[in-house]
Coordinates of C-alpha atoms in Angstrom, one line a residue:
Chain A
M1 CA 30.8 15.3 -4.2
K2 CA 27.3 15.2 -5.3
I3 CA 24.7 17.0 -7.5
T4 CA 21.8 18.3 -5.3
V5 CA 18.4 19.4 -6.3
N6 CA 16.2 21.9 -5.0
I7 CA 12.8 21.1 -4.0
N8 CA 9.5 22.7 -2.6
L9 CA 7.9 20.3 0.0
G10 CA 5.0 21.7 1.9
G11 CA 6.0 25.3 1.2
Y12 CA 9.4 24.8 2.5
A13 CA 12.7 24.8 0.1
F14 CA 15.0 21.8 0.6
N15 CA 18.2 21.0 -0.8
I16 CA 18.2 17.3 -1.5
D17 CA 21.0 14.9 -2.9
E18 CA 20.0 13.6 -6.5
D19 CA 19.5 9.9 -5.6
A20 CA 17.6 10.9 -2.5
Y21 CA 15.4 13.0 -4.5
E22 CA 14.7 10.2 -6.7
R23 CA 14.0 7.7 -3.9
L24 CA 11.6 10.2 -2.4
R25 CA 10.0 11.0 -5.8
Q26 CA 9.1 7.3 -6.5
Y27 CA 7.8 6.9 -2.8
L28 CA 5.5 9.6 -3.3
K29 CA 4.4 8.4 -6.6
S30 CA 3.7 4.9 -5.3
I31 CA 1.5 6.5 -2.4
E32 CA -0.4 8.5 -5.2
M33 CA -0.9 5.2 -7.0
V34 CA -2.1 3.4 -4.0
L35 CA -4.6 6.3 -3.1
S36 CA -5.9 6.6 -6.9
G37 CA -9.5 6.3 -6.9
E38 CA -10.0 8.1 -3.6
N39 CA -11.5 11.6 -4.2
S40 CA -9.6 13.2 -1.6
A41 CA -6.2 11.7 -2.6
A42 CA -4.8 15.2 -3.2
E43 CA -5.5 16.2 0.1
I44 CA -4.0 13.0 1.9
I45 CA -1.0 13.4 -0.2
T46 CA -0.6 17.2 0.8
D47 CA -0.8 16.0 4.6
I48 CA 1.9 13.4 4.1
E49 CA 4.2 16.0 2.2
G50 CA 3.5 18.3 5.0
R51 CA 4.7 15.8 7.6
V52 CA 7.8 14.7 5.3
A53 CA 8.6 18.5 5.3
E54 CA 8.6 18.8 9.0
L55 CA 10.5 15.6 9.4
F56 CA 13.2 17.0 7.2
R57 CA 13.4 20.3 9.0
M58 CA 13.9 18.3 12.3
R59 CA 17.0 16.9 10.7
M60 CA 18.4 20.2 9.5
N61 CA 20.6 22.4 11.4
T62 CA 23.6 24.9 10.7
Y63 CA 26.0 22.0 10.0
K64 CA 23.5 19.9 8.1
Q65 CA 22.1 21.8 5.0
V66 CA 21.3 18.9 2.5
I67 CA 18.9 15.9 2.7
T68 CA 20.7 12.6 2.0
M69 CA 19.5 9.2 1.1
K70 CA 19.7 8.2 4.9
D71 CA 17.2 11.0 5.8
V72 CA 14.8 10.0 3.1
E73 CA 15.0 6.3 4.3
E74 CA 14.5 7.1 7.8
V75 CA 11.5 9.1 7.0
M76 CA 10.1 6.4 5.0
A77 CA 10.4 4.0 7.8
I78 CA 8.6 6.4 9.9
L79 CA 5.6 6.8 7.6
G80 CA 5.6 3.2 6.3
S81 CA 5.1 1.7 3.0
P82 CA 2.8 2.9 0.3
E83 CA 0.6 -0.5 0.5
V84 CA 0.1 -0.2 4.3
I85 CA -0.7 3.6 3.8
G86 CA -3.3 2.7 1.2
G87 CA -4.7 0.2 3.6
S88 CA -4.3 -2.7 1.5
E89 CA -3.4 -6.1 3.0
P90 CA 0.1 -6.2 4.7
S91 CA 2.6 -8.0 2.5
G92 CA 3.2 -11.4 3.8
S93 CA -0.3 -12.4 3.5
E94 CA -0.2 -15.5 1.4
P95 CA -2.0 -15.1 -2.0
G96 CA -4.8 -17.3 -2.0
R97 CA -5.6 -19.7 -5.0
S98 CA -8.4 -17.7 -5.9
A99 CA -5.9 -14.6 -6.7
R100 CA -4.7 -17.0 -9.5
R101 CA -6.5 -16.8 -12.9
I102 CA -5.9 -18.4 -16.3
Y103 CA -4.7 -16.4 -19.2
R104 CA -3.0 -16.9 -22.6
D105 CA 0.7 -16.3 -22.0
A106 CA 1.8 -14.7 -25.1
D107 CA 5.3 -14.2 -24.0
M108 CA 5.9 -18.1 -24.1
R109 CA 3.6 -18.8 -27.0
I110 CA 4.2 -21.2 -29.9
F111 CA 0.7 -20.8 -31.3
G112 CA -2.1 -19.1 -28.9
G113 CA -0.1 -19.3 -25.7
V114 CA -2.9 -21.6 -24.5
C115 CA -0.4 -24.3 -23.2
A116 CA 1.9 -21.6 -21.7
G117 CA -0.8 -20.0 -19.9
L118 CA -2.3 -23.1 -18.4
A119 CA 1.2 -24.3 -17.4
A120 CA 1.7 -21.1 -15.7
Y121 CA -1.5 -21.4 -13.9
L122 CA -0.6 -25.0 -12.9
N123 CA 2.8 -23.9 -12.2
I124 CA 4.4 -26.7 -14.5
D125 CA 6.6 -26.7 -17.3
P126 CA 5.0 -25.5 -20.6
L127 CA 6.6 -28.3 -22.5
I128 CA 4.5 -30.9 -20.3
M129 CA 1.2 -29.1 -21.3
R130 CA 2.3 -29.1 -25.0
I131 CA 3.0 -32.8 -24.8
I132 CA -0.5 -33.7 -23.4
F133 CA -2.1 -31.4 -26.2
V134 CA 0.0 -33.1 -29.0
F135 CA -0.9 -36.6 -27.7
L136 CA -4.7 -35.6 -27.4
I137 CA -4.6 -34.3 -31.0
I138 CA -2.9 -37.5 -32.4
A139 CA -4.9 -39.8 -30.0
G140 CA -8.3 -38.8 -31.0
G141 CA -8.5 -35.4 -32.5
I142 CA -10.3 -33.9 -29.6
G143 CA -7.3 -31.9 -28.4
L144 CA -7.6 -29.5 -31.4
G145 CA -11.3 -28.8 -30.5
I146 CA -10.2 -28.2 -26.9
Y147 CA -7.3 -26.0 -28.0
L148 CA -9.2 -23.9 -30.3
V149 CA -12.2 -23.4 -27.9
L150 CA -9.4 -22.3 -25.0
W151 CA -7.8 -20.0 -27.5
L152 CA -11.2 -18.2 -28.0
V153 CA -12.3 -18.2 -24.5
L154 CA -9.1 -17.4 -22.5
P155 CA -8.2 -13.7 -22.5
E156 CA -4.6 -12.9 -23.3
A157 CA -2.4 -11.6 -20.3
K158 CA -1.7 -8.1 -21.5
T159 CA -0.9 -5.8 -18.5
T160 CA 1.7 -6.4 -15.8
A161 CA -1.0 -7.0 -13.2
Q162 CA -2.7 -9.8 -15.4
K163 CA 0.6 -11.6 -16.0
L164 CA 1.3 -11.4 -12.2
E165 CA -2.3 -12.9 -11.6
M166 CA -1.3 -15.8 -14.0
R167 CA 1.6 -16.8 -12.2
G168 CA -0.4 -16.2 -9.0
E169 CA 1.7 -13.7 -7.6
D170 CA 0.3 -10.5 -5.6
V171 CA -0.4 -7.4 -7.5
T172 CA 1.8 -5.1 -5.5
I173 CA 3.7 -2.2 -6.5
E174 CA 7.0 -4.0 -5.6
N175 CA 5.9 -7.0 -7.6
I176 CA 5.1 -4.8 -10.6
K177 CA 8.3 -3.0 -10.3
D178 CA 10.1 -6.4 -10.4
S179 CA 8.2 -7.8 -13.2
V180 CA 8.6 -4.6 -15.5
K181 CA 12.4 -4.8 -14.6
R182 CA 12.5 -8.6 -15.6
E183 CA 10.7 -7.6 -19.0
F184 CA 13.0 -5.0 -19.6
E185 CA 16.0 -7.4 -19.2
T186 CA 14.4 -9.9 -21.6
V187 CA 14.0 -7.3 -24.2
R188 CA 17.5 -6.0 -23.7
K189 CA 18.9 -9.4 -24.1
K190 CA 17.0 -10.1 -27.2
M191 CA 18.2 -7.0 -29.0
N192 CA 21.7 -7.6 -27.7
L193 CA 22.3 -4.1 -26.0
Chain B
M1 CA -3.6 -19.7 9.1
N2 CA -1.3 -16.6 9.5
T3 CA -1.7 -15.0 13.1
D4 CA 0.0 -11.9 12.1
N5 CA -2.5 -11.1 9.4
T6 CA -5.5 -11.8 11.8
K7 CA -3.9 -9.4 14.4
A8 CA -3.4 -6.7 11.7
Q9 CA -7.0 -7.1 10.8
M10 CA -8.3 -6.8 14.3
R11 CA -6.1 -3.8 14.9
K12 CA -7.5 -2.3 11.8
G13 CA -11.0 -2.9 12.9
I14 CA -10.7 -0.8 15.8
L15 CA -8.5 1.8 14.4
E16 CA -11.0 4.2 13.3
Y17 CA -12.9 3.8 16.9
C18 CA -9.4 4.5 18.5
I19 CA -8.9 7.8 16.6
L20 CA -12.3 9.1 17.6
A21 CA -11.6 7.9 21.2
V22 CA -8.5 9.8 21.5
L23 CA -10.1 13.1 20.0
S24 CA -12.8 12.8 22.3
R25 CA -10.6 14.2 25.2
N26 CA -9.1 17.2 23.4
S27 CA -8.2 18.2 19.9
C28 CA -5.1 16.8 18.7
Y29 CA -2.4 17.1 16.0
A30 CA -1.9 13.9 13.9
I31 CA 1.4 13.2 15.9
D32 CA -0.3 13.4 19.1
I33 CA -2.9 10.9 17.9
I34 CA -0.2 8.8 16.3
N35 CA 2.0 8.7 19.6
E36 CA -1.1 7.9 21.7
L37 CA -2.0 5.1 19.3
R38 CA 1.5 3.8 19.2
K39 CA 1.8 3.5 22.8
A40 CA -1.3 1.4 22.9
Q41 CA 0.3 -0.7 20.1
V42 CA -2.8 -0.1 17.8
I43 CA -0.6 1.4 15.0
V44 CA 2.9 0.8 13.6
V45 CA 3.5 3.4 11.1
E46 CA 2.3 7.0 10.7
G47 CA 1.3 6.9 7.2
T48 CA -1.9 4.7 8.0
L49 CA -3.4 7.6 9.8
Y50 CA -3.5 10.3 7.2
P51 CA -6.1 8.5 4.8
L52 CA -8.4 7.7 7.8
L53 CA -8.2 11.4 9.1
T54 CA -9.3 12.7 5.9
R55 CA -12.0 10.0 5.4
Q56 CA -13.7 10.8 8.7
K57 CA -13.3 14.6 8.0
N58 CA -15.2 14.1 4.9
A59 CA -17.5 12.0 6.5
G60 CA -18.5 15.1 8.7
L61 CA -16.9 13.3 12.1
L62 CA -14.1 15.5 12.4
S63 CA -13.0 19.1 11.7
Y64 CA -9.8 20.8 11.7
R65 CA -8.0 24.1 12.3
W66 CA -4.5 25.3 11.4
E67 CA -2.0 26.0 14.1
E68 CA 1.5 27.4 13.6
S69 CA 4.1 25.0 14.6
P70 CA 7.8 25.7 15.6
Q71 CA 9.2 23.2 13.4
G72 CA 7.7 23.4 10.1
P73 CA 4.6 24.2 8.1
P74 CA 1.3 24.9 10.1
R75 CA -0.3 21.8 11.6
K76 CA -3.9 20.5 11.2
Y77 CA -5.4 20.1 14.6
Y78 CA -8.5 17.7 14.5
E79 CA -11.4 17.8 16.9
L80 CA -14.8 15.9 17.0
T81 CA -17.7 17.3 15.4
E82 CA -21.2 17.0 17.0
L83 CA -21.9 14.1 14.5
G84 CA -18.6 12.7 15.5
K85 CA -19.6 12.6 19.0
I86 CA -22.8 11.0 18.4
Y87 CA -20.9 8.3 16.2
L88 CA -18.4 7.8 19.0
N89 CA -21.2 7.1 21.5
D90 CA -22.7 4.4 19.2
L91 CA -19.4 3.0 18.7
D92 CA -18.7 3.0 22.6
K93 CA -21.9 0.9 22.7
V94 CA -20.8 -1.6 20.0
W95 CA -17.4 -2.0 21.8
E96 CA -18.8 -3.0 25.1
E97 CA -21.3 -5.4 23.4
L98 CA -18.2 -7.0 21.4
V99 CA -16.3 -7.4 24.7
D100 CA -19.3 -8.9 26.5
S101 CA -19.7 -11.4 23.6
V102 CA -16.3 -12.3 23.3
N103 CA -16.0 -12.9 27.2
Q104 CA -19.2 -14.9 27.1
I105 CA -17.9 -17.2 24.3
R106 CA -14.5 -17.4 26.0
G107 CA -16.1 -18.3 29.3
K108 CA -18.2 -21.2 27.8
N109 CA -14.8 -22.5 26.3
K110 CA -13.2 -23.0 29.6

């Protein structure tokens, strides 16, 4: 037994399983996100919703009255991923070196997050970066100056998109979702929930 | 180099041209266009088409009318405007030139 939700899609009423509804809602929301910035985004989404309604109706008959997760997934496969719809690069394209940027990593910081940020950029352990800086500071004092200058000039990675850029990952909806999930897990562990 | 990416880019480049070419024969519902493009292996998923159609309509290349459908909501039937026909003519010429250029270069490589 499952709870169903009533929705209006393209002017038609559908009875849809709760989990399937959630999946569809996320999908349409993601499409809205990739199209944001386009002035006719609302019109494109109406077209897509109309098509989803049409595909749903083709799956309905006297014996099948409720839209399930399987229907939603089939329809999503026909229409394609939000990234493809938005016309961004097909996922699978390698992130170029230029996609990576240096930020200060406040999540991993000891002082300003400079070493952690550099380490994320170079894809090495932050500890190695710290040892290098401590060595530079002890050896001649120049390390401290470099550190302070970097602290001043490097921006802190605040948004999820910036954090992905810092680690050289593609800024796609999937990656942002994963990253947010990871952060949520960390917070939960810290609070011992 | 990733050949899949290059292929996708090439297809993307000619997609708009192909849509106009399909519509030059008769007015079409989005799914008719998709079926045609899919048969020719220019498009993989339906969703790509909707933003392009809306953009071309906003650019004055296409117009549409509503028609009842037996399966669901009324459908948008698209057709070329006068401007669209002129634009398509231009693109036809560019395409011929491109084919010539590529053939010429490939001929030299033999």
